Short mmCIF file of C-alpha atoms in Angstrom, two decimals:
data_model
loop_
_atom_site.label_atom_id
_atom_site.label_comp_id
_atom_site.label_asym_id
_atom_site.label_seq_id
_atom_site.Cartn_x
_atom_site.Cartn_y
_atom_site.Cartn_z
CA UNK A 1154 -32.50 -21.31 -12.68
CA UNK A 1155 -28.81 -21.43 -13.32
CA UNK A 1156 -26.45 -20.11 -10.70
CA UNK A 1157 -25.53 -16.50 -11.24
CA UNK A 1158 -22.09 -15.07 -10.81
CA UNK A 1159 -20.86 -13.91 -8.43
CA UNK A 1160 -22.52 -16.61 -6.32
CA UNK A 1161 -24.70 -14.87 -3.77
CA UNK A 1162 -23.23 -15.09 -0.30
CA UNK A 1163 -25.06 -17.11 2.27
CA UNK A 1164 -27.68 -14.98 3.89
CA UNK A 1165 -25.78 -14.48 7.10
CA UNK A 1166 -28.00 -11.83 8.53
CA UNK A 1167 -31.14 -13.91 8.79
CA UNK A 1168 -30.82 -17.00 11.01
CA UNK A 1169 -34.50 -17.88 11.05
CA UNK A 1170 -34.27 -19.81 7.78
CA UNK A 1171 -32.96 -23.31 7.60
CA UNK A 1172 -30.28 -24.40 5.19
CA UNK A 1173 -32.83 -26.28 3.09
CA UNK A 1174 -34.77 -23.15 2.31
CA UNK A 1175 -31.68 -21.58 0.76
CA UNK A 1176 -30.91 -24.46 -1.54
CA UNK A 1177 -32.27 -23.93 -4.99
CA UNK A 1178 -34.33 -26.52 -6.82
CA UNK A 1179 -31.32 -27.61 -8.92
CA UNK A 1180 -28.77 -28.20 -6.18
CA UNK A 1181 -27.56 -31.75 -5.43
CA UNK A 1182 -29.64 -33.23 -8.24
CA UNK A 1183 -26.77 -34.21 -10.54
CA UNK A 1184 -23.91 -36.65 -10.24
CA UNK A 1185 -20.46 -35.53 -9.07
CA UNK A 1186 -18.23 -33.71 -11.52
CA UNK A 1187 -21.02 -31.89 -13.29
CA UNK A 1188 -20.52 -28.13 -13.27
CA UNK A 1189 -23.41 -25.77 -13.68
CA UNK A 1190 -22.67 -22.18 -14.57
CA UNK A 1191 -24.05 -19.38 -16.63
CA UNK A 1192 -23.04 -18.83 -20.24
CA UNK A 1193 -21.96 -15.30 -19.41
CA UNK A 1194 -19.68 -16.43 -16.63
CA UNK A 1195 -18.10 -19.20 -18.71
CA UNK A 1196 -17.52 -17.04 -21.76
CA UNK A 1197 -16.16 -14.13 -19.75
CA UNK A 1198 -13.91 -16.48 -17.81
CA UNK A 1199 -12.47 -17.80 -21.07
CA UNK A 1200 -12.03 -14.32 -22.49
CA UNK A 1201 -10.41 -12.81 -19.41
CA UNK A 1202 -7.99 -15.62 -18.87
CA UNK A 1203 -6.70 -15.93 -22.41
CA UNK A 1204 -6.26 -12.40 -23.70
CA UNK A 1205 -3.76 -12.77 -26.49
CA UNK A 1206 -2.02 -9.49 -27.21
CA UNK A 1207 -0.62 -8.54 -30.57
CA UNK A 1208 3.15 -8.17 -30.96
CA UNK A 1209 3.01 -4.51 -31.67
CA UNK A 1210 5.38 -1.89 -30.31
CA UNK A 1211 5.69 1.60 -31.73
CA UNK A 1212 8.23 3.33 -29.48
CA UNK A 1213 9.91 3.27 -26.07
CA UNK A 1214 6.78 2.03 -24.26
CA UNK A 1215 7.30 -1.25 -26.11
CA UNK A 1216 10.40 -1.85 -23.96
CA UNK A 1217 8.22 -1.73 -20.85
CA UNK A 1218 5.69 -3.96 -22.60
CA UNK A 1219 8.43 -6.52 -23.27
CA UNK A 1220 9.42 -6.36 -19.61
CA UNK A 1221 5.74 -6.86 -18.69
CA UNK A 1222 5.72 -10.00 -20.83
CA UNK A 1223 8.99 -11.46 -19.61
CA UNK A 1224 9.86 -13.42 -16.50
CA UNK A 1225 10.21 -10.68 -13.91
CA UNK A 1226 6.65 -9.41 -14.30
CA UNK A 1227 5.36 -12.50 -16.10
CA UNK A 1228 2.07 -11.61 -17.69
CA UNK A 1229 1.47 -15.31 -18.30
CA UNK A 1230 0.05 -15.35 -14.77
CA UNK A 1231 -2.86 -13.37 -16.18
CA UNK A 1232 -3.16 -15.48 -19.29
CA UNK A 1233 -2.03 -12.69 -21.56
CA UNK A 1234 1.45 -13.90 -22.35
CA UNK A 1235 0.84 -15.38 -25.78
CA UNK A 1236 1.93 -12.46 -27.96
CA UNK A 1237 0.68 -13.21 -31.46
CA UNK A 1238 2.57 -12.14 -34.55
CA UNK A 1239 -0.63 -11.56 -36.51
CA UNK A 1240 -3.75 -9.50 -35.76
CA UNK A 1241 -5.90 -12.42 -36.90
CA UNK A 1242 -5.04 -14.38 -33.76
CA UNK A 1243 -5.00 -11.51 -31.29
CA UNK A 1244 -7.70 -10.24 -28.92
CA UNK A 1245 -5.83 -7.34 -27.40
CA UNK A 1246 -3.95 -4.49 -28.99
CA UNK A 1247 -1.56 -2.77 -26.60
CA UNK A 1248 -0.71 0.45 -28.41
CA UNK A 1249 2.72 0.96 -26.88
CA UNK A 1250 4.32 4.12 -28.17
CA UNK A 1251 3.90 7.31 -30.15
CA UNK A 1252 1.32 7.04 -32.91
CA UNK A 1253 2.21 9.27 -35.83
CA UNK A 1254 -0.19 10.35 -38.56
CA UNK A 1255 1.69 8.08 -40.94
CA UNK A 1256 1.26 5.12 -38.58
CA UNK A 1257 -2.38 5.88 -37.73
CA UNK A 1258 -3.77 4.31 -40.86
CA UNK A 1259 -1.73 1.15 -40.17
CA UNK A 1260 -2.95 1.03 -36.56
CA UNK A 1261 -6.52 1.29 -37.78
CA UNK A 1262 -5.96 -1.43 -40.36
CA UNK A 1263 -4.45 -3.77 -37.78
CA UNK A 1264 -7.40 -3.11 -35.50
CA UNK A 1265 -9.81 -3.89 -38.32
CA UNK A 1266 -8.00 -7.16 -39.00
CA UNK A 1267 -8.46 -8.39 -35.43
CA UNK A 1268 -11.41 -10.73 -34.83
CA UNK A 1269 -14.17 -9.72 -32.42
CA UNK A 1270 -14.23 -9.44 -29.46
CA UNK A 1271 -11.22 -7.14 -29.45
CA UNK A 1272 -9.83 -4.77 -26.87
CA UNK A 1273 -7.37 -1.90 -26.95
CA UNK A 1274 -5.08 -0.67 -24.19
CA UNK A 1275 -3.59 2.78 -24.81
CA UNK A 1276 -0.21 2.56 -23.12
CA UNK A 1277 1.77 5.69 -22.26
CA UNK A 1278 1.26 9.42 -22.47
CA UNK A 1279 1.63 9.61 -26.26
CA UNK A 1280 -1.18 7.19 -27.00
CA UNK A 1281 -3.39 8.54 -24.21
CA UNK A 1282 -3.35 12.08 -25.56
CA UNK A 1283 -0.28 13.00 -27.55
CA UNK A 1284 1.87 13.31 -24.43
CA UNK A 1285 5.01 15.43 -24.82
CA UNK A 1286 4.16 15.88 -28.50
CA UNK A 1287 0.76 17.35 -27.83
CA UNK A 1288 1.75 20.94 -28.48
CA UNK A 1289 4.90 20.91 -30.62
CA UNK A 1290 4.56 17.59 -32.44
CA UNK A 1291 3.33 18.28 -35.94
CA UNK A 1292 3.28 14.57 -36.75
CA UNK A 1293 1.76 12.93 -33.66
CA UNK A 1294 -1.87 11.86 -33.30
CA UNK A 1295 -3.27 13.55 -30.19
CA UNK A 1296 -4.40 10.31 -28.61
CA UNK A 1297 -4.93 6.93 -30.24
CA UNK A 1298 -8.65 7.13 -29.36
CA UNK A 1299 -8.97 9.38 -32.40
CA UNK A 1300 -8.06 6.31 -34.48
CA UNK A 1301 -9.35 3.21 -32.66
CA UNK A 1302 -11.73 2.78 -29.70
CA UNK A 1303 -9.77 2.45 -26.46
CA UNK A 1304 -10.87 0.33 -23.49
CA UNK A 1305 -8.20 1.12 -20.91
CA UNK A 1306 -5.82 4.07 -20.68
CA UNK A 1307 -2.49 3.50 -18.92
CA UNK A 1308 -0.77 6.84 -18.32
CA UNK A 1309 2.96 7.25 -17.71
CA UNK A 1310 6.02 8.08 -19.73
CA UNK A 1311 6.59 5.22 -20.04
CA UNK A 1312 4.31 3.40 -17.56
CA UNK A 1313 6.07 0.85 -15.42
CA UNK A 1314 5.23 -2.79 -16.17
CA UNK A 1315 3.18 -2.87 -12.94
CA UNK A 1316 1.04 -0.08 -14.34
CA UNK A 1317 0.41 -2.05 -17.51
CA UNK A 1318 -0.47 -5.09 -15.39
CA UNK A 1319 -2.95 -2.91 -13.53
CA UNK A 1320 -4.36 -1.82 -16.88
CA UNK A 1321 -4.69 -5.44 -17.96
CA UNK A 1322 -6.51 -6.31 -14.74
CA UNK A 1323 -8.92 -3.40 -15.22
CA UNK A 1324 -9.56 -4.65 -18.74
CA UNK A 1325 -10.28 -8.11 -17.31
CA UNK A 1326 -12.73 -6.50 -14.89
CA UNK A 1327 -14.39 -4.83 -17.84
CA UNK A 1328 -14.66 -8.13 -19.71
CA UNK A 1329 -16.11 -9.89 -16.63
CA UNK A 1330 -18.94 -7.39 -16.64
CA UNK A 1331 -19.88 -8.19 -20.24
CA UNK A 1332 -22.92 -10.20 -21.17
CA UNK A 1333 -23.70 -12.19 -24.28
CA UNK A 1334 -27.38 -11.40 -23.88
CA UNK A 1335 -29.25 -8.19 -24.31
CA UNK A 1336 -28.20 -5.38 -21.98
CA UNK A 1337 -30.13 -5.30 -18.71
CA UNK A 1338 -33.49 -3.65 -19.01
CA UNK A 1339 -33.60 -3.59 -22.78
CA UNK A 1340 -36.58 -5.95 -23.06
CA UNK A 1341 -38.49 -3.84 -20.61
CA UNK A 1342 -37.44 -0.73 -22.48
CA UNK A 1343 -38.64 -2.23 -25.76
CA UNK A 1344 -42.00 -3.05 -24.13
CA UNK A 1345 -42.31 0.54 -23.00
CA UNK A 1346 -41.35 1.80 -26.45
CA UNK A 1347 -38.13 3.38 -25.20
CA UNK A 1348 -35.00 3.46 -27.33
CA UNK A 1349 -32.96 0.28 -26.79
CA UNK A 1350 -29.18 0.31 -26.49
CA UNK A 1351 -27.36 0.08 -29.80
CA UNK A 1352 -25.58 -3.12 -28.78
CA UNK A 1353 -28.93 -4.92 -28.43
CA UNK A 1354 -29.93 -4.33 -32.05
CA UNK B 684 45.87 20.01 -44.19
CA UNK B 685 44.78 22.45 -41.53
CA UNK B 686 41.41 24.21 -41.87
CA UNK B 687 43.29 27.42 -42.68
CA UNK B 688 45.09 25.76 -45.60
CA UNK B 689 41.84 24.21 -46.89
CA UNK B 690 40.05 27.57 -46.71
CA UNK B 691 42.96 29.27 -48.44
CA UNK B 692 43.04 26.69 -51.19
CA UNK B 693 39.30 27.05 -51.79
CA UNK B 694 39.64 30.84 -51.77
CA UNK B 695 42.42 30.76 -54.35
CA UNK B 696 40.52 28.38 -56.59
CA UNK B 697 37.05 29.92 -56.45
CA UNK B 698 37.68 33.56 -55.56
CA UNK B 699 34.45 35.45 -55.02
CA UNK B 700 32.36 32.26 -55.15
CA UNK B 701 33.49 31.73 -51.55
CA UNK B 702 31.40 34.42 -49.92
CA UNK B 703 32.81 33.92 -46.45
CA UNK B 704 35.72 31.95 -45.05
CA UNK B 705 35.71 30.92 -41.39
CA UNK B 706 38.60 28.45 -40.84
CA UNK B 707 39.19 29.55 -37.21
CA UNK B 708 35.59 28.96 -36.16
CA UNK B 709 34.60 26.06 -33.90
CA UNK B 710 33.02 24.67 -37.04
CA UNK B 711 35.67 25.47 -39.70
CA UNK B 712 33.85 26.22 -42.92
CA UNK B 713 33.38 28.33 -46.01
CA UNK B 714 30.15 29.86 -47.21
CA UNK B 715 29.03 29.79 -50.79
CA UNK B 716 25.93 30.17 -52.91
CA UNK B 717 23.77 27.66 -54.75
CA UNK B 718 25.21 28.13 -58.24
CA UNK B 719 28.78 27.35 -57.08
CA UNK B 720 27.97 24.39 -54.85
CA UNK B 721 28.38 21.70 -57.48
CA UNK B 722 31.84 22.74 -58.68
CA UNK B 723 33.09 23.28 -55.13
CA UNK B 724 31.81 19.80 -54.21
CA UNK B 725 33.58 18.24 -57.18
CA UNK B 726 36.79 20.05 -56.32
CA UNK B 727 36.60 18.97 -52.67
CA UNK B 728 36.16 15.37 -53.69
CA UNK B 729 38.59 15.03 -56.60
CA UNK B 730 41.43 17.37 -55.67
CA UNK B 731 44.37 15.21 -54.58
CA UNK B 732 45.34 17.33 -51.60
CA UNK B 733 41.80 17.74 -50.29
CA UNK B 734 40.30 14.34 -51.21
CA UNK B 735 37.13 14.61 -49.13
CA UNK B 736 35.91 11.09 -49.73
CA UNK B 737 33.39 10.90 -46.88
CA UNK B 738 30.26 12.98 -46.35
CA UNK B 739 29.75 12.90 -42.58
CA UNK B 740 26.57 14.94 -42.49
CA UNK B 741 24.34 16.90 -44.78
CA UNK B 742 21.65 19.02 -43.21
CA UNK B 743 19.87 22.32 -43.61
CA UNK B 744 19.06 25.48 -41.63
CA UNK B 745 16.20 27.90 -42.11
CA UNK B 746 17.24 31.56 -41.65
CA UNK B 747 13.76 32.94 -41.95
CA UNK B 748 14.72 36.48 -40.90
CA UNK B 749 17.20 36.76 -43.82
CA UNK B 750 14.83 34.91 -46.17
CA UNK B 751 17.57 32.32 -46.73
CA UNK B 752 17.84 28.58 -46.57
CA UNK B 753 21.22 27.02 -45.91
CA UNK B 754 22.61 23.61 -46.68
CA UNK B 755 25.39 22.41 -44.36
CA UNK B 756 27.74 19.72 -45.61
CA UNK B 757 30.31 18.27 -43.20
CA UNK B 758 33.11 16.48 -45.00
CA UNK B 759 35.89 14.21 -43.82
CA UNK B 760 38.92 12.98 -45.73
CA UNK B 761 39.78 9.45 -44.78
CA UNK B 762 43.04 9.64 -46.76
CA UNK B 763 44.37 12.88 -45.24
CA UNK B 764 42.54 12.80 -41.86
CA UNK B 765 41.17 16.30 -42.05
CA UNK B 766 37.66 17.68 -41.96
CA UNK B 767 35.89 20.77 -43.16
CA UNK B 768 32.41 22.09 -43.78
CA UNK B 769 30.61 24.03 -46.49
CA UNK B 770 27.49 26.12 -45.99
CA UNK B 771 25.47 26.78 -49.11
CA UNK B 772 23.08 29.73 -48.91
CA UNK B 773 20.12 29.96 -51.21
CA UNK B 774 16.97 31.98 -51.71
CA UNK B 775 14.17 30.79 -49.45
CA UNK B 776 11.56 31.17 -52.17
CA UNK B 777 13.48 29.19 -54.82
CA UNK B 778 15.60 26.67 -52.92
CA UNK B 779 17.09 24.65 -55.76
CA UNK B 780 20.45 22.91 -55.63
CA UNK B 781 22.28 20.38 -57.79
CA UNK B 782 22.44 16.97 -56.13
CA UNK B 783 25.80 15.63 -54.95
CA UNK B 784 24.58 12.09 -54.41
CA UNK B 785 26.74 10.86 -57.32
CA UNK B 786 29.86 12.18 -55.53
CA UNK B 787 28.95 10.92 -52.06
CA UNK B 788 26.33 8.13 -51.90
CA UNK B 789 25.52 9.21 -48.33
CA UNK B 790 24.00 12.36 -49.77
CA UNK B 791 21.17 10.38 -51.35
CA UNK B 792 19.03 9.94 -48.24
CA UNK B 793 20.30 13.14 -46.60
CA UNK B 794 19.15 15.20 -49.54
CA UNK B 795 15.78 13.48 -49.45
CA UNK B 796 15.55 14.37 -45.77
CA UNK B 797 16.55 17.97 -46.46
CA UNK B 798 13.76 18.09 -49.02
CA UNK B 799 11.28 16.43 -46.68
CA UNK B 800 11.96 18.68 -43.72
CA UNK B 801 13.08 21.95 -45.33
CA UNK B 802 11.79 21.81 -48.87
CA UNK B 803 15.14 22.16 -50.64
CA UNK B 804 14.81 20.85 -54.18
CA UNK B 805 17.71 18.82 -55.53
CA UNK B 806 18.22 18.50 -59.25
CA UNK B 807 19.44 15.25 -60.83
CA UNK B 808 18.75 13.24 -57.72
CA UNK B 809 18.22 9.53 -58.57
CA UNK B 810 15.19 8.94 -56.30
CA UNK B 811 13.75 12.29 -55.31
CA UNK B 812 10.78 11.93 -52.97
CA UNK B 813 9.96 12.33 -49.29
CA UNK B 814 11.83 10.01 -46.96
CA UNK B 815 10.10 10.26 -43.55
CA UNK B 816 6.70 11.84 -43.96
CA UNK B 817 3.85 10.36 -46.00
CA UNK B 818 3.91 11.21 -49.68
CA UNK B 819 0.72 13.27 -49.48
CA UNK B 820 1.99 15.47 -46.64
CA UNK B 821 1.55 19.21 -47.09
CA UNK B 822 4.48 21.48 -46.32
CA UNK B 823 7.95 21.05 -44.88
CA UNK B 824 7.80 20.91 -41.10
CA UNK B 825 11.21 22.20 -40.05
CA UNK B 826 10.66 25.52 -41.79
CA UNK B 827 10.08 28.23 -39.23
CA UNK B 828 6.82 29.38 -40.81
CA UNK B 829 5.37 25.87 -41.06
CA UNK B 830 1.74 25.60 -40.07
CA UNK B 831 0.65 22.51 -38.20
CA UNK B 832 -1.90 20.28 -39.91
CA UNK B 833 -5.39 20.94 -38.59
CA UNK B 834 -6.52 17.58 -39.90
CA UNK B 835 -4.88 14.62 -41.60
CA UNK B 836 -7.05 11.96 -43.28
CA UNK B 837 -9.92 12.62 -40.91
CA UNK B 838 -7.78 12.63 -37.75
CA UNK B 839 -8.01 16.02 -36.07
CA UNK B 840 -4.71 17.74 -35.32
CA UNK B 841 -3.69 20.12 -32.58
CA UNK B 842 -5.33 23.50 -32.39
CA UNK B 843 -2.98 24.55 -29.62
CA UNK B 844 -0.21 25.72 -31.80
CA UNK B 845 -0.34 28.81 -33.92
CA UNK B 846 3.15 29.82 -34.95
CA UNK B 847 2.03 33.27 -36.00
CA UNK B 848 1.12 33.95 -32.35
CA UNK B 849 4.56 32.98 -31.06
CA UNK B 850 6.67 35.79 -29.67
CA UNK B 851 9.85 34.70 -31.45
CA UNK B 852 8.24 34.45 -34.86
CA UNK B 853 9.67 37.20 -37.04
CA UNK B 854 7.04 39.49 -38.46
#
């Protein structure tokens, strides 16, 4: 079948087999320049390497986010440098700053306007869980995950741009593990009459 | 004019309407009550020797122990280069004041903020509504007895904070 990713390493432990036995039936059968890959790998590669964030800063964390986007930290190396001015073109919402109750409905609306697949990074202590406003802030949402689903939490007050880069890389790891097909084992589960994961329905 | 002269002039003009005169304080000021605020404000602005043509700040204080709210107006005269302040005390249960936004345009938004945060009601204000919080917000958060929202449009609030349990909350 098609090559799976990551490509299985050469079976180094077992020297009794010849090289020919390890070649699959499809190898070396096409002309040069033809690439064979799995749909999952290709789609995830495209998604991870062109995460377009939304231009969206709520408070002081946005300053660090701007630094993360500009030349010193240069998020373009990760393919996430194209900050879009509209949620319709964005894949990634970096919630950078304090989310107030008044802003929460706007954050949710912006999230709803983004096309699928969409990802959210909660940047900074305020968005992770209310931060310094947790106890005495009458107006602050105690974590943006009460408003939109969050993929990666980046703590800090504010987090350094390196921390946000780390968060972006963890999000890319998460995307690489996605599959366009049914979740593993769901066919088997359906055969056995077990409840299937919600995403498979 | 010196703060002493300003306080003296206000005392002569308004007599017992000036409940307290503190020209030697770090914050030179007179105290008055809600019903005299409008005429004192007009006098401060239009009197030729005072001519307070600039409202530097307008804010409010909650004296919950005395059951009073207080409006603080800091005034500067650009023509005479002097400054002074007026504190207007009012009943905490009926905090109503005449607006001074026609005298000093800066008072427009400041009065809206004083309403938003402290719940002081200003009469004859041209655009009287909340300025910072959403229009459907309950309560005025800078009041000492304000209770935190437990829930706002389906978003749960903090259950950590109960002001009634605080040691410094007056019984």
